Structures are given as structure tokens and as C-alpha cells.
XYZ file of C-alpha atoms in Angstrom:
756
model
C 151.608 58.036 -18.259
C 151.571 61.155 -16.035
C 147.875 60.739 -15.084
C 148.198 57.110 -14.455
C 151.428 57.236 -12.220
C 149.703 60.610 -10.424
C 146.648 58.775 -9.723
C 148.354 55.750 -8.566
C 150.846 57.318 -6.289
C 147.759 59.002 -4.524
C 145.640 55.970 -4.162
C 143.373 56.070 -6.821
C 144.802 52.965 -8.592
C 141.834 51.451 -8.798
C 140.699 54.112 -11.743
C 140.888 52.303 -14.898
C 141.647 54.011 -18.301
C 143.743 53.654 -21.492
C 145.615 55.724 -23.461
C 142.461 55.910 -25.725
C 140.923 59.608 -25.100
C 144.575 61.071 -24.706
C 145.322 60.082 -28.238
C 141.793 60.581 -29.863
C 141.059 63.993 -28.254
C 142.866 67.175 -29.410
C 146.776 67.089 -28.462
C 148.467 69.120 -26.637
C 150.667 70.765 -29.158
C 147.924 71.374 -31.379
C 146.076 73.091 -28.729
C 148.868 75.401 -27.665
C 149.076 76.602 -31.151
C 145.231 77.135 -31.526
C 145.174 79.115 -28.163
C 148.044 81.196 -29.351
C 145.989 82.620 -32.549
C 142.841 82.808 -30.582
C 144.454 85.252 -27.822
C 145.955 86.953 -30.603
C 142.799 87.320 -32.598
C 141.003 88.247 -29.471
C 143.499 91.120 -28.434
C 143.121 92.557 -32.073
C 139.327 92.805 -31.393
C 139.778 94.156 -28.055
C 138.079 90.848 -26.545
C 138.977 88.334 -24.263
C 139.832 84.537 -24.667
C 140.173 81.819 -22.210
C 139.936 78.001 -21.453
C 137.681 75.891 -19.121
C 139.567 73.055 -17.086
C 138.034 70.949 -17.029
C 134.442 69.002 -16.517
C 135.856 65.253 -16.137
C 137.718 62.507 -17.301
C 136.169 59.494 -18.797
C 137.283 56.349 -17.442
C 136.377 52.483 -17.966
C 134.210 50.814 -15.664
C 135.376 48.025 -14.168
C 133.565 47.357 -10.787
C 129.895 47.438 -12.188
C 129.728 51.008 -10.962
C 127.108 51.725 -14.129
C 125.782 49.476 -16.944
C 127.847 50.522 -19.421
C 131.576 50.422 -20.483
C 132.672 53.891 -19.491
C 131.942 56.797 -16.903
C 132.983 59.807 -15.862
C 135.290 60.560 -13.205
C 135.356 64.105 -11.234
C 136.001 65.527 -7.673
C 138.942 64.513 -5.645
C 140.520 62.152 -7.759
C 140.195 64.606 -10.832
C 141.742 67.494 -8.730
C 145.332 66.471 -9.204
C 145.005 66.345 -12.968
C 143.342 69.457 -13.627
C 145.493 71.354 -11.294
C 148.595 69.895 -13.309
C 147.230 70.930 -16.543
C 146.671 74.575 -15.285
C 150.024 74.711 -14.037
C 151.391 73.243 -17.570
C 149.222 76.140 -19.412
C 150.173 78.806 -16.796
C 153.872 78.237 -17.593
C 153.608 77.943 -21.201
C 151.644 81.265 -21.441
C 153.492 82.995 -18.843
C 149.978 83.196 -17.002
C 148.313 85.335 -19.874
C 145.826 82.850 -20.742
C 142.565 83.002 -18.615
C 141.307 79.950 -16.962
C 137.874 78.799 -15.839
C 138.639 76.105 -13.374
C 136.568 72.901 -12.771
C 137.771 69.695 -11.163
C 137.654 68.873 -7.424
C 137.340 72.447 -6.409
C 135.742 72.480 -2.600
C 136.040 74.405 0.555
C 139.559 73.192 1.753
C 141.361 74.457 -1.621
C 139.117 76.881 -3.317
C 140.805 79.874 -1.900
C 144.105 78.633 -2.981
C 142.731 78.134 -6.631
C 141.297 81.616 -6.704
C 144.547 83.124 -5.667
C 146.374 81.166 -8.353
C 143.777 81.268 -11.167
C 141.273 84.165 -10.337
C 137.887 83.464 -11.497
C 135.533 81.880 -12.361
C 135.557 78.469 -10.511
C 133.010 75.663 -11.110
C 132.097 73.415 -8.085
C 129.751 70.113 -8.583
C 131.169 66.897 -7.086
C 131.255 69.069 -3.435
C 127.428 69.793 -3.606
C 126.191 66.502 -4.595
C 127.165 65.191 -1.430
C 126.109 65.473 2.366
C 125.619 68.904 2.875
C 124.779 69.629 -0.385
C 123.636 73.247 -1.690
C 124.441 74.591 1.744
C 128.110 74.068 0.986
C 127.899 77.362 -0.977
C 127.836 79.378 2.157
C 131.396 78.215 3.267
C 132.617 78.539 -0.275
C 131.520 82.348 -0.567
C 132.940 83.107 2.781
C 136.344 81.559 1.695
C 136.350 83.786 -1.393
C 134.501 86.998 -0.877
C 137.296 88.927 -0.242
C 139.086 87.764 -3.571
C 136.040 88.380 -5.813
C 136.856 90.910 -8.388
C 134.943 92.211 -11.741
C 138.035 92.390 -13.629
C 140.142 89.391 -14.992
C 143.687 89.003 -14.021
C 146.694 87.095 -15.164
C 147.027 83.696 -13.837
C 149.940 83.568 -11.030
C 152.109 81.138 -12.609
C 153.911 80.535 -9.113
C 151.251 79.979 -6.986
C 149.951 77.821 -9.535
C 152.772 75.656 -9.667
C 153.152 75.300 -6.026
C 149.488 74.621 -5.722
C 150.284 71.694 -8.129
C 152.900 70.132 -5.951
C 151.045 70.734 -2.670
C 147.903 68.688 -3.751
C 149.771 66.012 -4.904
C 151.812 65.540 -2.332
C 149.773 66.499 1.093
C 148.151 63.323 2.273
C 144.605 65.072 2.616
C 144.207 64.780 -1.004
C 145.167 61.014 -1.014
C 142.775 58.457 -1.574
C 143.602 56.531 1.518
C 143.034 59.560 3.752
C 139.487 58.966 4.219
C 139.871 55.418 5.387
C 139.794 52.251 3.297
C 135.569 52.286 3.377
C 133.288 50.812 1.152
C 129.739 51.918 1.187
C 128.401 53.707 4.136
C 124.830 52.075 3.780
C 123.536 49.802 6.503
C 120.960 46.968 6.215
C 118.038 48.451 7.644
C 115.021 49.010 5.551
C 114.039 52.589 4.711
C 110.671 53.410 6.385
C 108.146 55.674 4.614
C 108.328 58.224 8.180
C 110.789 58.919 10.993
C 114.037 57.723 8.748
C 116.442 59.482 10.561
C 119.408 57.406 11.715
C 123.107 57.408 12.891
C 124.567 54.706 10.879
C 127.703 54.884 13.327
C 125.742 53.220 16.179
C 122.947 52.284 14.215
C 124.151 49.380 12.161
C 128.197 50.563 12.088
C 128.602 49.439 15.800
C 128.317 45.732 16.625
C 127.410 46.852 20.097
C 125.223 50.009 19.310
C 127.216 52.485 21.426
C 125.251 55.623 21.947
C 127.879 57.497 19.831
C 126.425 60.962 18.849
C 125.454 61.225 22.691
C 128.783 60.225 24.253
C 130.857 62.410 21.470
C 128.593 65.592 22.574
C 129.207 64.869 26.240
C 132.914 64.567 25.935
C 132.817 67.612 23.944
C 131.151 69.365 26.833
C 133.723 67.733 29.412
C 130.645 66.055 30.888
C 133.325 62.899 31.497
C 131.234 61.467 34.282
C 127.924 61.271 32.240
C 130.032 59.991 29.083
C 131.657 57.055 30.491
C 128.371 56.388 32.079
C 126.719 56.026 28.233
C 129.627 54.469 26.988
C 129.966 51.751 29.699
C 125.911 51.126 28.867
C 126.954 48.766 26.066
C 130.841 48.752 26.174
C 132.213 46.211 28.857
C 136.058 47.434 27.967
C 135.632 51.484 27.490
C 139.527 51.650 27.573
C 140.422 48.441 25.607
C 138.071 49.580 22.904
C 139.180 53.064 23.215
C 142.819 51.939 22.484
C 142.002 49.071 19.853
C 138.532 49.066 18.624
C 138.186 48.457 15.003
C 135.990 51.451 14.941
C 133.332 50.286 12.336
C 131.448 53.191 13.527
C 134.104 55.611 11.787
C 133.471 53.879 8.650
C 129.739 54.307 8.732
C 130.275 58.254 9.704
C 128.797 61.012 7.581
C 131.612 63.036 7.929
C 133.453 60.346 5.605
C 131.878 61.985 2.811
C 132.741 65.523 3.758
C 136.575 65.537 4.813
C 137.461 62.708 7.431
C 135.246 60.609 9.843
C 135.002 61.559 13.134
C 137.803 59.924 15.510
C 135.021 58.453 17.590
C 137.564 55.728 19.152
C 139.743 58.829 20.639
C 136.814 60.353 22.209
C 136.059 57.165 24.111
C 139.306 57.006 25.276
C 139.741 60.576 26.763
C 136.343 59.611 28.487
C 138.085 56.392 30.132
C 141.068 58.385 30.769
C 139.087 60.846 32.751
C 136.344 59.315 34.255
C 136.565 55.352 34.333
C 138.262 55.055 37.617
C 135.679 56.927 39.530
C 132.936 55.058 37.534
C 134.541 51.847 38.578
C 134.611 52.887 42.168
C 130.894 53.326 42.231
C 129.751 49.899 40.691
C 127.667 47.997 43.103
C 127.385 44.015 42.844
C 124.076 43.325 41.183
C 121.633 41.088 43.077
C 121.003 37.609 41.959
C 117.653 37.462 39.956
C 117.497 33.916 38.894
C 118.541 30.498 40.327
C 120.102 29.572 36.839
C 124.024 29.270 36.562
C 126.170 30.380 33.529
C 129.593 29.059 32.652
C 131.844 31.145 30.287
C 134.775 29.202 28.963
C 137.297 32.110 28.041
C 138.221 35.264 29.721
C 139.113 37.241 26.176
C 137.100 40.271 25.619
C 134.246 38.365 24.352
C 133.849 35.970 27.379
C 134.259 39.006 29.828
C 131.624 40.862 28.026
C 128.977 38.315 28.039
C 129.889 37.559 31.559
C 129.531 41.287 32.486
C 126.292 41.507 30.420
C 124.742 38.777 32.511
C 125.816 39.630 35.830
C 125.090 43.003 36.137
C 121.181 41.771 34.850
C 120.986 39.271 37.740
C 122.643 36.140 36.343
C 124.936 34.132 38.561
C 128.156 33.730 36.083
C 131.354 32.120 36.392
C 134.481 32.284 33.877
C 137.258 29.675 33.852
C 140.028 30.785 31.700
C 143.217 28.360 31.294
C 145.672 30.830 31.440
C 146.694 33.153 34.270
C 144.838 36.479 33.430
C 142.393 38.033 31.864
C 141.561 39.257 28.294
C 143.354 36.833 26.421
C 145.095 38.248 23.139
C 144.954 41.636 24.417
C 147.056 41.361 27.444
C 149.138 38.387 25.857
C 149.884 39.125 22.453
C 149.010 42.986 21.553
C 152.139 44.903 22.374
C 152.557 46.819 25.189
C 152.994 50.086 23.208
C 149.662 49.868 21.803
C 148.116 48.755 25.329
C 149.338 48.544 28.946
C 148.399 46.200 31.492
C 147.353 49.148 33.827
C 144.855 50.027 31.085
C 143.859 46.273 30.691
C 143.348 45.889 34.386
C 141.080 48.870 34.555
C 138.587 47.203 32.370
C 138.719 44.050 34.068
C 137.837 45.528 37.344
C 134.320 46.418 35.572
C 133.501 42.834 35.629
C 135.092 42.035 39.003
C 133.293 44.692 40.830
C 129.917 43.598 39.048
C 130.453 40.388 40.900
C 131.484 37.924 37.870
C 133.401 35.079 39.160
C 136.892 34.443 37.641
C 138.909 31.061 37.619
C 142.077 31.334 36.207
C 144.833 28.587 35.224
C 141.535 26.548 34.991
C 141.420 24.569 31.491
C 137.822 23.075 30.661
C 138.346 19.649 29.895
C 135.015 17.993 30.869
C 132.415 17.585 28.399
C 129.730 20.075 27.941
C 127.217 17.280 29.007
C 129.274 17.022 31.871
C 129.327 20.646 32.734
C 125.503 21.148 32.093
C 125.375 19.386 35.569
C 126.431 22.363 37.416
C 125.410 24.960 34.987
C 122.267 25.793 33.071
C 124.040 27.897 30.159
C 127.679 27.348 28.702
C 129.071 29.937 26.567
C 132.204 28.905 24.826
C 134.623 32.222 24.039
C 138.116 30.566 23.802
C 139.325 32.758 20.885
C 141.677 31.768 17.718
C 144.879 30.777 19.003
C 145.924 28.198 16.053
C 149.068 29.108 14.018
C 148.013 30.679 10.768
C 148.599 29.082 7.172
C 152.115 29.384 6.030
C 152.807 32.145 3.898
C 155.241 29.751 1.825
C 154.918 26.470 0.130
C 158.575 25.658 0.674
C 160.359 25.992 3.967
C 157.208 26.431 6.445
C 159.230 25.165 8.948
C 161.350 27.984 8.951
C 158.561 30.764 9.374
C 157.970 32.108 12.792
C 154.270 32.463 13.590
C 153.164 36.041 14.540
C 151.121 34.835 17.690
C 153.921 32.876 18.906
C 156.139 35.979 18.311
C 154.186 38.566 19.613
C 153.473 36.443 22.909
C 157.203 36.006 23.406
C 157.863 39.680 23.460
C 154.691 40.742 25.421
C 155.140 37.925 28.116
C 159.090 37.332 27.907
C 159.967 40.999 26.943
C 162.269 39.533 24.367
C 162.706 37.319 21.072
C 165.727 36.348 19.110
C 165.431 37.334 15.525
C 168.679 38.246 14.193
C 169.227 41.569 12.540
C 167.006 41.732 9.350
C 163.395 40.602 9.688
C 160.602 40.294 7.287
C 156.995 40.265 7.978
C 154.325 38.419 5.499
C 151.084 39.848 5.695
C 149.040 43.199 5.797
C 146.389 42.928 8.523
C 146.841 44.540 11.900
C 148.540 41.886 13.271
C 151.115 42.362 10.664
C 151.460 45.952 11.531
C 152.020 45.111 15.157
C 154.905 42.468 14.352
C 156.719 45.081 12.166
C 156.457 47.746 14.791
C 157.399 44.918 17.593
C 160.437 43.589 15.890
C 161.839 46.876 15.144
C 161.817 47.705 18.768
C 163.958 44.600 19.615
C 167.784 44.847 20.737
C 169.819 44.085 17.898
C 167.269 44.431 15.090
C 168.507 46.900 12.347
C 165.769 46.735 9.963
C 162.263 45.228 9.344
C 160.307 44.860 6.018
C 156.672 44.097 5.353
C 156.140 42.021 2.318
C 152.648 41.655 0.747
C 151.142 40.640 -2.411
C 148.820 43.634 -3.410
C 149.439 47.137 -2.713
C 148.527 49.445 -0.123
C 145.174 50.528 -0.997
C 144.168 46.487 -0.457
C 145.705 46.056 3.023
C 143.044 44.648 5.290
C 144.887 46.486 8.011
C 143.282 49.781 9.087
C 144.987 52.751 7.385
C 146.257 54.292 10.577
C 147.814 51.258 11.512
C 149.536 51.249 8.156
C 150.813 54.812 8.523
C 152.344 54.057 11.882
C 154.644 51.589 9.986
C 155.476 53.875 7.238
C 156.010 56.799 9.776
C 158.525 55.037 11.320
C 160.226 54.575 8.166
C 159.945 50.632 7.816
C 160.205 49.396 4.056
C 157.199 47.998 2.458
C 157.678 45.578 -0.400
C 154.207 45.604 -2.429
C 153.301 43.069 -4.915
C 155.564 40.772 -3.758
C 154.575 37.267 -3.190
C 156.693 34.845 -1.285
C 156.952 31.098 -2.143
C 159.809 29.581 -0.036
C 162.221 30.356 2.862
C 165.360 28.431 3.798
C 166.407 30.404 6.910
C 168.214 32.832 5.199
C 166.584 33.974 1.598
C 162.796 34.658 1.219
C 162.247 33.804 -2.689
C 159.410 35.602 -4.148
C 157.491 36.398 -7.376
C 156.949 40.168 -8.288
C 153.017 40.412 -8.859
C 150.896 42.803 -10.922
C 147.316 43.652 -10.139
C 144.569 42.202 -12.550
C 141.049 42.402 -12.726
C 138.932 43.496 -10.279
C 136.738 40.594 -8.578
C 133.599 40.452 -7.122
C 134.735 41.779 -3.787
C 135.822 44.823 -5.335
C 139.561 43.983 -4.896
C 141.900 43.685 -7.902
C 143.177 40.032 -8.484
C 147.232 39.657 -8.861
C 149.071 37.947 -11.640
C 152.628 36.777 -11.467
C 154.961 38.812 -13.612
C 157.201 35.979 -14.096
C 160.010 37.955 -12.519
C 161.606 36.543 -9.548
C 163.038 38.397 -6.421
C 165.648 37.294 -3.539
C 165.527 38.728 0.003
C 167.602 37.880 2.511
C 166.561 37.639 6.177
C 167.728 36.290 9.602
C 163.729 35.842 10.307
C 160.521 35.617 8.531
C 157.383 36.260 10.474
C 154.256 34.609 9.066
C 151.008 36.973 9.756
C 148.291 35.671 7.554
C 145.580 35.200 10.060
C 145.183 32.719 13.322
C 142.941 29.707 13.092
C 140.339 27.951 15.546
C 141.184 24.466 17.352
C 137.652 23.107 16.924
C 138.771 19.788 18.599
C 136.354 20.703 21.650
C 133.521 21.476 19.253
C 133.941 18.208 17.304
C 134.386 16.281 20.600
C 130.973 17.862 22.108
C 129.037 17.267 18.729
C 128.422 20.840 17.998
C 127.678 21.136 14.311
C 130.152 22.663 12.247
C 129.537 23.911 8.383
C 131.730 23.043 5.531
C 134.291 25.540 6.261
C 134.748 24.078 9.805
C 132.922 26.962 11.264
C 130.411 26.545 14.305
C 126.995 26.431 12.965
C 124.832 28.658 15.205
C 121.533 30.723 15.522
C 121.491 34.284 14.840
C 121.444 34.476 18.735
C 124.679 32.220 18.372
C 123.256 29.067 20.216
C 124.523 25.840 18.737
C 122.367 22.738 18.146
C 122.837 21.814 21.909
C 120.435 23.794 23.628
C 121.729 26.517 26.081
C 125.348 26.178 24.901
C 126.552 29.087 22.827
C 129.814 29.944 20.871
C 130.822 33.569 20.357
C 133.933 35.651 19.111
C 136.923 34.575 17.149
C 136.513 30.726 17.899
C 133.063 30.487 16.364
C 134.022 31.620 12.728
C 137.748 32.596 12.631
C 139.869 35.658 13.852
C 137.817 38.906 13.723
C 137.805 41.870 16.022
C 137.151 42.637 19.673
C 134.029 44.727 19.126
C 132.331 41.960 17.086
C 132.815 39.403 19.951
C 131.345 42.114 22.117
C 128.314 42.359 20.029
C 127.965 38.337 19.885
C 128.341 38.467 23.727
C 125.404 41.337 23.819
C 123.269 39.132 21.775
C 123.803 36.065 23.740
C 122.859 37.955 27.108
C 119.637 39.231 25.512
C 118.554 35.791 24.601
C 119.436 34.334 27.902
C 117.746 36.931 29.822
C 114.600 36.603 27.469
C 114.611 32.772 28.321
C 114.672 33.643 32.073
C 112.097 36.270 31.918
C 114.397 39.039 33.135
C 114.715 42.764 32.248
C 117.583 44.011 30.474
C 119.245 47.060 31.689
C 120.409 48.571 28.333
C 119.186 51.966 28.931
C 119.002 54.474 25.981
C 120.338 58.039 26.823
C 119.032 61.302 24.968
C 121.566 63.991 24.592
C 120.149 66.849 22.321
C 121.752 69.518 20.112
C 120.074 72.423 19.216
C 118.649 72.282 15.415
C 120.239 75.427 14.317
C 123.581 74.247 15.235
C 123.191 71.189 13.655
C 122.018 72.981 10.450
C 124.712 75.380 10.595
C 127.178 72.242 10.554
C 125.813 70.228 7.948
C 126.998 72.363 4.991
C 130.432 72.870 6.487
C 133.827 71.159 5.796
C 135.793 71.129 9.017
C 138.987 69.166 9.584
C 139.361 66.867 12.549
C 140.028 68.782 16.044
C 142.575 67.692 18.063
C 141.234 66.577 21.838
C 137.634 66.766 23.167
C 136.475 69.303 20.884
C 136.585 66.619 18.152
C 133.205 65.559 19.314
C 131.815 69.080 17.930
C 131.968 67.794 14.597
C 129.330 65.262 14.941
C 126.402 66.016 12.802
C 123.943 64.255 14.940
C 122.277 62.135 12.142
C 120.400 60.744 14.866
C 118.453 64.230 15.291
C 118.635 65.475 11.665
C 119.720 63.505 8.756
C 117.917 64.934 5.350
C 120.776 63.644 3.282
C 118.635 62.695 0.161
C 117.148 66.208 0.280
C 120.975 67.533 0.330
C 122.450 65.300 -2.280
C 119.515 65.529 -5.171
C 120.699 67.700 -7.834
C 117.196 68.707 -8.906
C 115.568 68.821 -5.349
C 113.388 66.250 -5.754
C 113.523 65.072 -2.317
C 112.144 67.724 0.256
C 111.796 67.718 4.349
C 108.431 68.980 5.302
C 107.412 69.795 8.699
C 104.612 67.159 9.973
C 103.025 67.476 13.471
C 102.510 63.615 15.396
C 105.955 62.245 14.338
C 109.312 61.636 16.281
C 111.642 63.507 13.763
C 111.832 67.354 13.139
C 111.036 66.813 9.370
C 109.463 64.251 7.053
C 110.751 63.475 3.727
C 108.548 63.149 0.451
C 109.427 62.892 -2.909
C 108.406 64.844 -5.999
C 108.281 62.567 -9.054
C 107.963 65.430 -11.322
C 111.590 66.578 -10.202
C 113.569 63.281 -10.350
C 115.314 61.897 -13.074
C 116.400 58.923 -10.996
C 120.159 59.684 -10.837
C 120.278 57.257 -7.634
C 122.211 59.586 -5.786
C 119.961 59.868 -2.892
C 120.133 56.120 -2.592
C 123.709 56.032 -2.841
C 124.318 58.336 0.279
C 120.919 57.282 2.493
C 122.246 55.416 5.604
C 119.341 53.137 5.154
C 119.467 50.051 2.535
C 116.534 51.289 0.557
C 116.373 54.251 -2.135
C 114.555 57.593 -0.898
C 113.224 58.201 -4.941
C 111.385 54.972 -4.723
C 110.459 54.265 -0.927
C 109.499 57.978 0.419
C 105.967 59.034 0.011
C 105.609 60.340 -3.832
C 103.768 63.363 -4.772
C 102.776 63.211 -8.546
C 101.826 65.521 -11.089
C 100.371 63.513 -13.894
C 98.422 60.415 -14.184
C 101.134 58.954 -16.794
C 103.633 59.384 -14.172
C 101.537 57.741 -11.499
C 100.514 54.476 -13.608
C 104.586 54.582 -14.744
C 105.713 54.216 -11.160
C 105.492 51.755 -8.402
C 106.034 54.263 -5.390
C 103.682 54.685 -2.647
C 102.112 57.891 -3.422
C 99.583 60.111 -4.455
C 98.137 61.969 -7.400
C 95.282 64.627 -6.647
C 92.853 66.021 -9.123
C 90.193 68.356 -7.995
C 88.642 66.393 -4.797
C 89.919 63.002 -5.884
C 93.234 61.219 -5.060
C 94.504 58.513 -6.792
C 96.709 56.670 -4.248
C 99.260 53.587 -4.429
C 99.318 52.333 -0.814
C 102.111 50.927 0.958
C 101.252 47.378 -0.199
C 100.937 48.284 -3.466
C 97.192 48.512 -3.854
C 95.639 51.360 -5.954
C 92.634 53.078 -4.835
C 90.876 56.195 -5.714
C 89.235 57.968 -3.087
C 87.852 61.328 -1.985
C 88.178 60.484 2.086
C 91.841 60.203 3.284
C 90.328 58.194 6.317
C 90.743 55.093 3.881
C 94.611 55.626 4.312
C 96.909 54.692 6.982
C 97.258 57.117 9.635
C 101.097 58.110 8.434
C 99.981 58.731 4.854
C 97.388 61.007 6.105
C 99.517 63.026 8.286
C 101.582 63.635 5.295
C 99.055 64.278 2.739
C 97.295 66.749 5.095
C 100.237 68.472 6.111
C 101.376 68.968 2.241
C 97.761 70.309 1.570
C 97.902 72.743 4.581
C 101.640 73.873 4.144
C 103.111 72.812 1.086
C 100.414 72.899 -1.928
C 102.914 74.174 -4.547
C 104.495 70.559 -4.299
C 101.022 69.185 -5.588
C 100.208 71.255 -8.561
C 103.323 73.387 -9.127
C 102.061 74.669 -12.485
C 98.850 75.888 -11.067
C 100.530 77.825 -8.126
C 102.983 79.466 -10.432
C 100.319 80.522 -12.676
C 98.057 82.128 -10.240
């Protein structure tokens, strides 16, 4: 019960286990008696006796993590349990029982563990993550002044305090590291030059050059930083405040301590240099006689207009509202982004020469519009009310967008004293915090049918709600609201579904909650009537069918953003806008201006950072935590426990090192595949050096076996050849094999090298 509650409270509620091992293994009371006898026996024989805590914890496989019924949990989740056991035993034996500690020790806690328990301490999980064995350097520096040849008593007081600290500190909570799934992206793992920064390459919908501008911000090169940002981002301030920051979900630092605060760095650059940047914008010349109409001046619409206009297209934007930026300027609360900040981004498009027509709802057919415009891009957003969160009394529910509009545009809303918000996305968090700021409101509660771990809102938004003290009803599903009483069912978490979320089941218990107003924040919907009227094809879900470049079944008519497939994020709409821009420019045979910048950091500095845990830094210096994965990756070499992936220097390639795989060292644990930012697996996809014919025959890897002057080679296409001439191979394979033979011969026949 203690283990279950501790893990639940710390955000590890997805870890599944029963009481089987707790009952099947040696019981605590019996262990205490045994330990007492052994301590006594050791003392009589002038020996020492101690216990080891604890390698791992068997838990159930519930999400297809492994092809088994059970797996072993360690690392961060094991930390609070192991330190709790240490505290129990230290109190029981008054510090006289020596303990060898293992369970979630890393650089951020190892000194405190050392001071409380002494030595030895085993680390494992931390060195099987990016940084790998390099982390021993930091561990040694943290503990060097504590090393001693003598055993000493356990410090009971420090051990108990450390247990309480570990359990209560937010940095040890599962949710501290963002609600991320896999950091992997969809790119194919190439045989050579595989280094990539997943934050920008696969993580960011607009491919912002993130490592580059992070370094520039850290070095106070703000003018250059905003130039790099604005190359791909038409709204630096808005995305500096509101971006969903998928980049941070893919940041390599997620597997260190916490991802880089990339969005914050963007805002620093915008605050420091955007005004000057806007002043210097010159209107681009028109390079085509074709005209573009964008319907909607939200983030997606302005983005595509800006991209196209600066590249020489004649662009007009029509907007039915009176000012730009749609949801951002009309709905999102002012305490999150001000009118002045929005205006700063709007002026980028204005200075570039985009023509805006406001208070101009488009009622003409696309056919009629095509008489004046060659390209039409619909970016009208998702403004329809979301589905009601209750089956009975839906007419009594206040829609989230209506509520937020009233407050943003009119400065007020009549919601009474007690308010409930049903939902758990970012909009629900906005509603909660906005309602609490209204005159006359005494309390606001958030109602959600699952638990915090499964809230779709970003964790920082959830934390803001919690820090402001608003009550959160978890595992509560409303079904009726009569204007006074919100009737709910209490739920419980069930089995995991295919998405990795746990299902919910009713407990049968009811709960009545009294509220003056209930706000439904369960997602806005799209008005598709204009698409239907214009014969735009929709799928079975009512979403617009498009090509990969977002062109509809009508030539040169595109649909982007929330109106295409439902409410999503600002940066995704801008990513679709960029794709449309590139497609139209290609049709018009126009060059695009999306320049790639090169901002290098010294390799020595990057390698020094790669093995070191470092908590986030306030202000511009946060950029120094960037590991510059676009220069040096090598994660597959760092996380391999057997050192089966190695980095070698090879002339004639873009990257500093190339990765090869040593088949004889690999037990196919898959760790390199898990952490590789590509979709592939290094132990399968990198050039493999084989040591025996049997191993070569058992594998499908591209690679070679050398026997005397002959090479047995499996080519990139899977064909096997035997040759004495490397000229029969691709240029890349030739370069790799020659480099191995000339400088790393011990990888080809290690036994012969050792014997000699």
C-alpha cells in the first residue's frame, strides 16, 4: 500500500503491480530477525555485515513495453521506494546496519545519499541514458571529498530527511519532465551522417533553427537571434508566449534532467530585438503576376500570407473580425499575452506588404473568387462550440470560447460566485484562471474524468492552476447540470488503451457539486458549411481531404490550420502555412528565402556538457544547456552498456564522427534504438563489423567480415558479395571500411590484436 500510494502521489501511477512479490518474498519482520543475528555473528568474528538496497522492482507489463508479463523497474521511480526502505532500516537498527545503496542514484542526489548512508553506491539507469559513461566524471566530482576506506554508521536523521525530501520535491515527480512520449522522429536512420537535432528536425512544425538561436541568445547576440527565428517563424512573440513547444518534448535534455526552456529563449530574443527587426523590414518586390487570397487572419492565415509576400507573391487577407490574430487576440486571456505583443507580430506582415481587409466576411463562392485570385487559402479556424460535457442540461453549460471572448473583448462576464470548468486542455486552464480573476468569483474548480498525468494540457499550464490554489476534481465525470447542481460519477482508472492512456470505469458512486456556472472546455469544432457549399471533399470524420501540401480537390485551393482537421496548435497551423507557401512558390518557379544559418560551438565544450546533469538556468544562459545535437549526437554510443556502437573519425563526411556497430559486442538490448532520434535502430541500421561467419550469416545488417584479403559484404540493398576490391562497394562503405582498417584495426579482429 505504501509503494502504491507513493508512486501514485509522485506521478508514477501508470506503473502496475500487485501484492504478489510483497507477499512471496522474505517478509520485513523475518528479515529484521535474520539481520540482527548476522550482525551479531559478524561482530563476534570481527567481520562486517551489511545489506544491499535494491537493484530493481518487478512490475507488470501493461502497455506492451516488452513481450513478457513482467519487467523490472529501476531509476527515478525506484528512488523513493529504495530510500524509504533505507530510512526504515536505519531507524530500526539505529544507524548500525551498513547499507550498499542502489536505486535511482544520479548526480543530482548522489552526494546526499553518500552523506546519509556512506558507501558503496551503485549507479545503473543514469549511465544507460544519453551521456552514458561520461556521467561518471560528474558523479566522481560530486562525491570525491566524501570517499573513505572506512565504513561509518548510517546517519539516521539525514536518511529520514532525505526520504521526505525526495518524495516531496517536484523535481522527482514523473510530471516534472513534461508529459512526453517517445522523442523519436519519423526520419530514416542513414548509414552515414546521421546526426540531427530532433528539436528542429521532426520536433518543430516550422523547422525553427533552435540550437542556432539558443546559442545566439546565450551570447547576447539578440539581433542575429531574431533574424534566425524570424526566418521560419512569422510570429516570434506569440510563439514565445504561447507555443505548444513540441521542440521541448523532443529535446535530448528530457533524458538528462529537464528539457531546455526553448520557448522562453525565443521570447527573450523577441523582447530584446524584434522592434528593431520590424523597423528594418523592407517591402519585397512582386515577382509574379499571380494573386493570392487568404481567408482568415489568424496565426495560420497571417503566416502563409507573410511567407508568400516576402517571397514575391501578391497577397490579400480578408478577415471577418475587426483585428488580426483570431483566437489569440479575441479569446486567449490578456494575462497570457497582451494586445501590444500581438501587434508587434502583426507589424511583420504589414511591413512586408501583405494587404489586410478586416470586417470582410467571405460569402462568395471559391469559383467566384477565382475570377480575381489565382490561389485561395482558407484558414478560418475552429470557432464552433465544443461538445457538451453533460448529457442532461447542456443548455445550461457556458461554452469556453464564448466565456473567454466576453472577458477578453468586454473585460467581464457574469458567472456568479462558484464556477466549475469541465475539461483538462490548455483552454480549460485558461478558463479556470480567467474566471478566478473576475470580480465576485469566490472559487473555481476544474473537473476532469481522469488524473493529472493524463491531462492534455501542458504541465506548466496545469502547474499554474495548482499554484493559484484552484481545486481540481480528478476522476470525476459530469453527466447533468440544472443550473445549480453538477451531478457527477466518480471514476477509477482501468486498463491501458492503445494510445497509452488508461481507460476509465465508473465506480457507481455519485457526487453532487453546487456551482453557479459550469464552463464546458472540451474542444472547439469546425464550421464546415463553406467547404460543403464549395464542393470541397471531406472525410468520414468531416475533416477536409487534402494532399500532403494541403491542397484540396479543387486546384490551387488550400485549407490549413484548425479549420482543416479540428482545433490544434498555433505552430502546427504555421507549419501547414509554410508547406503551402513552398508548394505555391514551386508552382510559380520562384525561389524561396528560407536560409539555413550556421552557428557552431566548440566540439570540446559540447563533449564536456554531454555527460553532465544541469538544472535549468534562469534567463538567457539557459541556452548554454543546449547539447548541440546538430553538431554531435553519438547517443547510440553513450547508451550502449556493451560499447557495441562506436564513433570513428572518417574523412570526407559532413559530421565529426561516423557510427559503426560491432556485432560481437551486442546483445540486442535495443537501448540505442530507444534513444536514437531517428525512427531506426543503430544496432540494425549502421555499418556492422562482424567477427565470425556464423554471426554474419545470422544477421541482415549492412556490414562486412574480413578474412585475410577477402571481404564478405552485405550491401545496403541486402545483396551479399565476396570481394578483394573495395571499389565494388559504394563510396560511403569504402570510406568507412578504409578508415576502420587504417585507424581502428582492433575492431575488425579484436582477438588477434589482443594476442599480438
